[in-house]
Amino acid sequence: MDPQRDYYEVLGVSPDATLEEIKKSYRRLVRKYHPDVHHDKKLAERAFVQISEAYRVLSDPDKRRSYDLERSARRREAASRARQSASGTGKGSSASPPPRAGSARPQGQTAGGPAAQKAVRDAEFAFIRGRLSEAESHARRALRADRTCARAWEVLGDVHQARNRQEQALQFYSYAVQFDPRNHSALGKLERLMARTGRPRPAAGKAGEVPRRGAPAGALLHMAGWCAVFLVLFVWVPAVPALEPALSPQGLESVLEGWNWAVVPPLAVAGLLMGLLLRSGGFFRHHADEMVFQTITRGAARPQAAPVGLLLVGVSLVLFWLALGVYLAMASVQDSMSRSLTRAFTVTLIFVLAAALLSQMHVAMLLFGGNVVFVSLLAGWWMVDFWREAGEAR
């Protein structure tokens, strides 16, 4: 177990967690990240060792007490070093030259110091958990500290391969091999991907340069988009009249009493705009990370993916509130929630509640308005990812 890694952080529990909470978290992590069920066994083995070691210490009261004392001492020492470093800043410091491509170091070694090492470990752990955007963020953080960190380039290759971006994955694996020719893991992945795609190894280009993602939409464009959303909410939706109910509505007519299908276009436009704006503004992560829940079946060769996005779209077309219930139930079973999907549901709820107050069909809007808004919002979210990937492929 890496002494730099906090055992509580590994198990995802707080320092004052009870033994039962520690056991529950350990069982959940073991089910998810056991090497026998993960497709990248080397990464899974590293994570499994960390999880097992953390549980071994924290589940034993005496060992946990000793660990807590050592942990407190390490934190005090780190704080003391930070104060000394801050007080000595500017005394004879000299800038070090930028790293050069080809300056190989032993596999796994990182020259960027503890910050880069921790960022790489976090990236690997996030990738194993299926959190691709989080893994990419940590890997890029490691590269900001050390642009020649082969392990960080390898994780970026893993992330892009998981997203089926073969060209970018080849590029990143090539960087990993360039900076550490003894990185047999990255070399094997590069050769397998080259054989599968039938493409030669890409030119490494400007060594150490982290490819930049497309710039977000301009602030003015975002402001215009949100102004359009508010115009729809405060002008278009209230302008749609409620239909006169039948004299004695029965069956579906009684449920849809007052509902006017002419309100569907403004709701769809508002949902689509909100999906586009929230995704391009960074409030949603990549849909491939958020629309799939990983499940593990005993004896399975690898984790199975549950396409929760498609399920939610289908259920939302019938009833938004039912889709919300399904999502909460699945999140409870998985013992985790998607931050982006939670935001999508929250935004839809706020919009529908406001529309129900402003429209002329209060109850019908509250019941069925979310059906249109939520599905349209997911469509806008997906469209931004599609455009970005199409742009990267060119």
PDB file of N, CA and C in Angstrom, residues 198-263:
ATOM      1  N   GLY A 198      -5.446  -1.154 -37.830  1.00  0.00           N
ATOM      2  CA  GLY A 198      -4.681  -1.190 -39.068  1.00  0.00           C
ATOM      3  C   GLY A 198      -3.989   0.116 -39.374  1.00  0.00           C
ATOM      4  N   ARG A 199      -3.692   0.914 -38.320  1.00  0.00           N
ATOM      5  CA  ARG A 199      -3.058   2.208 -38.524  1.00  0.00           C
ATOM      6  C   ARG A 199      -1.637   2.186 -37.983  1.00  0.00           C
ATOM      7  N   PRO A 200      -0.734   2.952 -38.611  1.00  0.00           N
ATOM      8  CA  PRO A 200       0.628   3.043 -38.093  1.00  0.00           C
ATOM      9  C   PRO A 200       0.663   3.899 -36.838  1.00  0.00           C
ATOM     10  N   ARG A 201       1.771   3.816 -36.121  1.00  0.00           N
ATOM     11  CA  ARG A 201       1.912   4.637 -34.926  1.00  0.00           C
ATOM     12  C   ARG A 201       1.899   6.100 -35.323  1.00  0.00           C
ATOM     13  N   PRO A 202       1.086   6.943 -34.663  1.00  0.00           N
ATOM     14  CA  PRO A 202       1.026   8.355 -35.040  1.00  0.00           C
ATOM     15  C   PRO A 202       2.285   9.088 -34.639  1.00  0.00           C
ATOM     16  N   ALA A 203       2.571  10.151 -35.376  1.00  0.00           N
ATOM     17  CA  ALA A 203       3.702  10.988 -34.996  1.00  0.00           C
ATOM     18  C   ALA A 203       3.399  11.648 -33.666  1.00  0.00           C
ATOM     19  N   ALA A 204       4.394  11.689 -32.805  1.00  0.00           N
ATOM     20  CA  ALA A 204       4.161  12.213 -31.462  1.00  0.00           C
ATOM     21  C   ALA A 204       3.917  13.707 -31.458  1.00  0.00           C
ATOM     22  N   GLY A 205       4.295  14.382 -32.558  1.00  0.00           N
ATOM     23  CA  GLY A 205       4.056  15.819 -32.630  1.00  0.00           C
ATOM     24  C   GLY A 205       4.930  16.566 -31.654  1.00  0.00           C
ATOM     25  N   LYS A 206       4.425  17.627 -31.114  1.00  0.00           N
ATOM     26  CA  LYS A 206       5.187  18.435 -30.182  1.00  0.00           C
ATOM     27  C   LYS A 206       5.214  17.730 -28.849  1.00  0.00           C
ATOM     28  N   ALA A 207       6.369  17.218 -28.478  1.00  0.00           N
ATOM     29  CA  ALA A 207       6.476  16.353 -27.309  1.00  0.00           C
ATOM     30  C   ALA A 207       6.018  17.069 -26.055  1.00  0.00           C
ATOM     31  N   GLY A 208       5.187  16.360 -25.299  1.00  0.00           N
ATOM     32  CA  GLY A 208       4.760  16.867 -24.015  1.00  0.00           C
ATOM     33  C   GLY A 208       3.625  17.853 -24.067  1.00  0.00           C
ATOM     34  N   GLU A 209       3.158  18.162 -25.252  1.00  0.00           N
ATOM     35  CA  GLU A 209       2.055  19.120 -25.350  1.00  0.00           C
ATOM     36  C   GLU A 209       0.745  18.408 -25.114  1.00  0.00           C
ATOM     37  N   VAL A 210       0.021  18.830 -24.107  1.00  0.00           N
ATOM     38  CA  VAL A 210      -1.265  18.215 -23.799  1.00  0.00           C
ATOM     39  C   VAL A 210      -2.289  18.732 -24.783  1.00  0.00           C
ATOM     40  N   PRO A 211      -2.880  17.859 -25.625  1.00  0.00           N
ATOM     41  CA  PRO A 211      -3.885  18.329 -26.578  1.00  0.00           C
ATOM     42  C   PRO A 211      -5.027  19.012 -25.847  1.00  0.00           C
ATOM     43  N   ARG A 212      -5.430  20.132 -26.352  1.00  0.00           N
ATOM     44  CA  ARG A 212      -6.481  20.902 -25.695  1.00  0.00           C
ATOM     45  C   ARG A 212      -7.845  20.525 -26.237  1.00  0.00           C
ATOM     46  N   ARG A 213      -8.802  20.506 -25.335  1.00  0.00           N
ATOM     47  CA  ARG A 213     -10.169  20.275 -25.769  1.00  0.00           C
ATOM     48  C   ARG A 213     -10.736  21.562 -26.352  1.00  0.00           C
ATOM     49  N   GLY A 214     -11.808  21.386 -27.112  1.00  0.00           N
ATOM     50  CA  GLY A 214     -12.394  22.551 -27.755  1.00  0.00           C
ATOM     51  C   GLY A 214     -12.837  23.584 -26.738  1.00  0.00           C
ATOM     52  N   ALA A 215     -12.649  24.836 -27.073  1.00  0.00           N
ATOM     53  CA  ALA A 215     -13.022  25.911 -26.168  1.00  0.00           C
ATOM     54  C   ALA A 215     -14.536  25.945 -26.011  1.00  0.00           C
ATOM     55  N   PRO A 216     -15.027  26.245 -24.802  1.00  0.00           N
ATOM     56  CA  PRO A 216     -16.477  26.306 -24.597  1.00  0.00           C
ATOM     57  C   PRO A 216     -17.086  27.460 -25.377  1.00  0.00           C
ATOM     58  N   ALA A 217     -18.388  27.402 -25.532  1.00  0.00           N
ATOM     59  CA  ALA A 217     -19.093  28.477 -26.247  1.00  0.00           C
ATOM     60  C   ALA A 217     -18.875  29.790 -25.525  1.00  0.00           C
ATOM     61  N   GLY A 218     -18.872  30.888 -26.290  1.00  0.00           N
ATOM     62  CA  GLY A 218     -18.618  32.208 -25.718  1.00  0.00           C
ATOM     63  C   GLY A 218     -19.689  32.611 -24.725  1.00  0.00           C
ATOM     64  N   ALA A 219     -19.292  33.519 -23.834  1.00  0.00           N
ATOM     65  CA  ALA A 219     -20.222  33.972 -22.798  1.00  0.00           C
ATOM     66  C   ALA A 219     -21.456  34.630 -23.403  1.00  0.00           C
ATOM     67  N   LEU A 220     -21.273  35.379 -24.471  1.00  0.00           N
ATOM     68  CA  LEU A 220     -22.422  36.043 -25.100  1.00  0.00           C
ATOM     69  C   LEU A 220     -23.408  35.032 -25.665  1.00  0.00           C
ATOM     70  N   LEU A 221     -22.878  33.964 -26.270  1.00  0.00           N
ATOM     71  CA  LEU A 221     -23.748  32.931 -26.823  1.00  0.00           C
ATOM     72  C   LEU A 221     -24.527  32.238 -25.717  1.00  0.00           C
ATOM     73  N   HIS A 222     -23.873  32.003 -24.594  1.00  0.00           N
ATOM     74  CA  HIS A 222     -24.557  31.377 -23.459  1.00  0.00           C
ATOM     75  C   HIS A 222     -25.641  32.297 -22.911  1.00  0.00           C
ATOM     76  N   MET A 223     -25.321  33.566 -22.801  1.00  0.00           N
ATOM     77  CA  MET A 223     -26.326  34.518 -22.309  1.00  0.00           C
ATOM     78  C   MET A 223     -27.536  34.556 -23.233  1.00  0.00           C
ATOM     79  N   ALA A 224     -27.279  34.538 -24.540  1.00  0.00           N
ATOM     80  CA  ALA A 224     -28.383  34.543 -25.504  1.00  0.00           C
ATOM     81  C   ALA A 224     -29.219  33.281 -25.370  1.00  0.00           C
ATOM     82  N   GLY A 225     -28.548  32.148 -25.155  1.00  0.00           N
ATOM     83  CA  GLY A 225     -29.267  30.885 -24.993  1.00  0.00           C
ATOM     84  C   GLY A 225     -30.171  30.891 -23.774  1.00  0.00           C
ATOM     85  N   TRP A 226     -29.644  31.379 -22.639  1.00  0.00           N
ATOM     86  CA  TRP A 226     -30.467  31.408 -21.425  1.00  0.00           C
ATOM     87  C   TRP A 226     -31.592  32.437 -21.535  1.00  0.00           C
ATOM     88  N   CYS A 227     -31.337  33.521 -22.247  1.00  0.00           N
ATOM     89  CA  CYS A 227     -32.428  34.483 -22.494  1.00  0.00           C
ATOM     90  C   CYS A 227     -33.552  33.825 -23.288  1.00  0.00           C
ATOM     91  N   ALA A 228     -33.170  32.987 -24.255  1.00  0.00           N
ATOM     92  CA  ALA A 228     -34.178  32.276 -25.045  1.00  0.00           C
ATOM     93  C   ALA A 228     -34.973  31.316 -24.167  1.00  0.00           C
ATOM     94  N   VAL A 229     -34.290  30.632 -23.241  1.00  0.00           N
ATOM     95  CA  VAL A 229     -34.987  29.716 -22.326  1.00  0.00           C
ATOM     96  C   VAL A 229     -36.007  30.481 -21.490  1.00  0.00           C
ATOM     97  N   PHE A 230     -35.607  31.639 -20.948  1.00  0.00           N
ATOM     98  CA  PHE A 230     -36.529  32.422 -20.116  1.00  0.00           C
ATOM     99  C   PHE A 230     -37.679  33.004 -20.935  1.00  0.00           C
ATOM    100  N   LEU A 231     -37.421  33.352 -22.178  1.00  0.00           N
ATOM    101  CA  LEU A 231     -38.509  33.817 -23.044  1.00  0.00           C
ATOM    102  C   LEU A 231     -39.537  32.715 -23.259  1.00  0.00           C
ATOM    103  N   VAL A 232     -39.037  31.494 -23.485  1.00  0.00           N
ATOM    104  CA  VAL A 232     -39.952  30.360 -23.648  1.00  0.00           C
ATOM    105  C   VAL A 232     -40.780  30.174 -22.386  1.00  0.00           C
ATOM    106  N   LEU A 233     -40.107  30.228 -21.223  1.00  0.00           N
ATOM    107  CA  LEU A 233     -40.791  29.971 -19.956  1.00  0.00           C
ATOM    108  C   LEU A 233     -41.807  31.057 -19.617  1.00  0.00           C
ATOM    109  N   PHE A 234     -41.441  32.314 -19.814  1.00  0.00           N
ATOM    110  CA  PHE A 234     -42.291  33.418 -19.355  1.00  0.00           C
ATOM    111  C   PHE A 234     -43.233  33.965 -20.429  1.00  0.00           C
ATOM    112  N   VAL A 235     -42.991  33.643 -21.699  1.00  0.00           N
ATOM    113  CA  VAL A 235     -43.827  34.190 -22.772  1.00  0.00           C
ATOM    114  C   VAL A 235     -44.538  33.097 -23.556  1.00  0.00           C
ATOM    115  N   TRP A 236     -43.769  32.143 -24.109  1.00  0.00           N
ATOM    116  CA  TRP A 236     -44.364  31.152 -25.004  1.00  0.00           C
ATOM    117  C   TRP A 236     -45.252  30.169 -24.246  1.00  0.00           C
ATOM    118  N   VAL A 237     -44.748  29.605 -23.152  1.00  0.00           N
ATOM    119  CA  VAL A 237     -45.537  28.617 -22.399  1.00  0.00           C
ATOM    120  C   VAL A 237     -46.836  29.223 -21.863  1.00  0.00           C
ATOM    121  N   PRO A 238     -46.822  30.405 -21.217  1.00  0.00           N
ATOM    122  CA  PRO A 238     -48.087  30.969 -20.726  1.00  0.00           C
ATOM    123  C   PRO A 238     -49.067  31.333 -21.836  1.00  0.00           C
ATOM    124  N   ALA A 239     -48.556  31.539 -23.062  1.00  0.00           N
ATOM    125  CA  ALA A 239     -49.441  31.936 -24.162  1.00  0.00           C
ATOM    126  C   ALA A 239     -50.261  30.778 -24.701  1.00  0.00           C
ATOM    127  N   VAL A 240     -49.885  29.544 -24.379  1.00  0.00           N
ATOM    128  CA  VAL A 240     -50.627  28.376 -24.873  1.00  0.00           C
ATOM    129  C   VAL A 240     -51.840  28.165 -23.977  1.00  0.00           C
ATOM    130  N   PRO A 241     -53.041  28.229 -24.525  1.00  0.00           N
ATOM    131  CA  PRO A 241     -54.239  28.104 -23.685  1.00  0.00           C
ATOM    132  C   PRO A 241     -54.501  26.660 -23.284  1.00  0.00           C
ATOM    133  N   ALA A 242     -55.116  26.506 -22.143  1.00  0.00           N
ATOM    134  CA  ALA A 242     -55.565  25.176 -21.735  1.00  0.00           C
ATOM    135  C   ALA A 242     -56.831  24.836 -22.504  1.00  0.00           C
ATOM    136  N   LEU A 243     -56.978  23.575 -22.872  1.00  0.00           N
ATOM    137  CA  LEU A 243     -58.167  23.147 -23.602  1.00  0.00           C
ATOM    138  C   LEU A 243     -59.334  23.011 -22.641  1.00  0.00           C
ATOM    139  N   GLU A 244     -60.499  23.309 -23.151  1.00  0.00           N
ATOM    140  CA  GLU A 244     -61.701  23.150 -22.338  1.00  0.00           C
ATOM    141  C   GLU A 244     -61.940  21.667 -22.089  1.00  0.00           C
ATOM    142  N   PRO A 245     -62.147  21.272 -20.836  1.00  0.00           N
ATOM    143  CA  PRO A 245     -62.385  19.853 -20.553  1.00  0.00           C
ATOM    144  C   PRO A 245     -63.718  19.384 -21.106  1.00  0.00           C
ATOM    145  N   ALA A 246     -63.778  18.096 -21.382  1.00  0.00           N
ATOM    146  CA  ALA A 246     -65.039  17.503 -21.833  1.00  0.00           C
ATOM    147  C   ALA A 246     -66.053  17.559 -20.692  1.00  0.00           C
ATOM    148  N   LEU A 247     -67.342  17.411 -21.058  1.00  0.00           N
ATOM    149  CA  LEU A 247     -68.383  17.486 -20.036  1.00  0.00           C
ATOM    150  C   LEU A 247     -68.200  16.421 -18.971  1.00  0.00           C
ATOM    151  N   SER A 248     -67.881  15.220 -19.392  1.00  0.00           N
ATOM    152  CA  SER A 248     -67.654  14.127 -18.428  1.00  0.00           C
ATOM    153  C   SER A 248     -66.436  13.331 -18.887  1.00  0.00           C
ATOM    154  N   PRO A 249     -65.230  13.854 -18.668  1.00  0.00           N
ATOM    155  CA  PRO A 249     -64.029  13.159 -19.134  1.00  0.00           C
ATOM    156  C   PRO A 249     -63.867  11.812 -18.451  1.00  0.00           C
ATOM    157  N   GLN A 250     -63.422  10.845 -19.227  1.00  0.00           N
ATOM    158  CA  GLN A 250     -63.212   9.502 -18.705  1.00  0.00           C
ATOM    159  C   GLN A 250     -61.871   8.979 -19.201  1.00  0.00           C
ATOM    160  N   GLY A 251     -61.320   8.035 -18.442  1.00  0.00           N
ATOM    161  CA  GLY A 251     -60.084   7.374 -18.845  1.00  0.00           C
ATOM    162  C   GLY A 251     -58.946   8.358 -19.015  1.00  0.00           C
ATOM    163  N   LEU A 252     -58.250   8.263 -20.171  1.00  0.00           N
ATOM    164  CA  LEU A 252     -57.085   9.107 -20.436  1.00  0.00           C
ATOM    165  C   LEU A 252     -57.469  10.580 -20.500  1.00  0.00           C
ATOM    166  N   GLU A 253     -58.688  10.868 -20.967  1.00  0.00           N
ATOM    167  CA  GLU A 253     -59.124  12.263 -21.060  1.00  0.00           C
ATOM    168  C   GLU A 253     -59.150  12.920 -19.689  1.00  0.00           C
ATOM    169  N   SER A 254     -59.547  12.170 -18.674  1.00  0.00           N
ATOM    170  CA  SER A 254     -59.602  12.741 -17.330  1.00  0.00           C
ATOM    171  C   SER A 254     -58.208  13.035 -16.796  1.00  0.00           C
ATOM    172  N   VAL A 255     -57.231  12.205 -17.182  1.00  0.00           N
ATOM    173  CA  VAL A 255     -55.852  12.425 -16.736  1.00  0.00           C
ATOM    174  C   VAL A 255     -55.246  13.625 -17.452  1.00  0.00           C
ATOM    175  N   LEU A 256     -55.529  13.745 -18.761  1.00  0.00           N
ATOM    176  CA  LEU A 256     -54.959  14.819 -19.579  1.00  0.00           C
ATOM    177  C   LEU A 256     -55.837  16.068 -19.593  1.00  0.00           C
ATOM    178  N   GLU A 257     -56.728  16.197 -18.644  1.00  0.00           N
ATOM    179  CA  GLU A 257     -57.674  17.305 -18.646  1.00  0.00           C
ATOM    180  C   GLU A 257     -56.944  18.649 -18.686  1.00  0.00           C
ATOM    181  N   GLY A 258     -57.257  19.448 -19.691  1.00  0.00           N
ATOM    182  CA  GLY A 258     -56.645  20.762 -19.844  1.00  0.00           C
ATOM    183  C   GLY A 258     -55.365  20.757 -20.650  1.00  0.00           C
ATOM    184  N   TRP A 259     -54.780  19.582 -20.893  1.00  0.00           N
ATOM    185  CA  TRP A 259     -53.503  19.509 -21.620  1.00  0.00           C
ATOM    186  C   TRP A 259     -53.692  19.895 -23.081  1.00  0.00           C
ATOM    187  N   ASN A 260     -52.838  20.788 -23.560  1.00  0.00           N
ATOM    188  CA  ASN A 260     -52.867  21.230 -24.950  1.00  0.00           C
ATOM    189  C   ASN A 260     -51.554  20.807 -25.606  1.00  0.00           C
ATOM    190  N   TRP A 261     -51.643  19.999 -26.659  1.00  0.00           N
ATOM    191  CA  TRP A 261     -50.433  19.491 -27.311  1.00  0.00           C
ATOM    192  C   TRP A 261     -49.620  20.602 -27.956  1.00  0.00           C
ATOM    193  N   ALA A 262     -50.190  21.786 -28.095  1.00  0.00           N
ATOM    194  CA  ALA A 262     -49.444  22.916 -28.653  1.00  0.00           C
ATOM    195  C   ALA A 262     -48.330  23.393 -27.722  1.00  0.00           C
ATOM    196  N   VAL A 263     -48.337  22.919 -26.463  1.00  0.00           N
ATOM    197  CA  VAL A 263     -47.291  23.324 -25.529  1.00  0.00           C
ATOM    198  C   VAL A 263     -46.035  22.467 -25.677  1.00  0.00           C
TER     199      VAL A 263
END
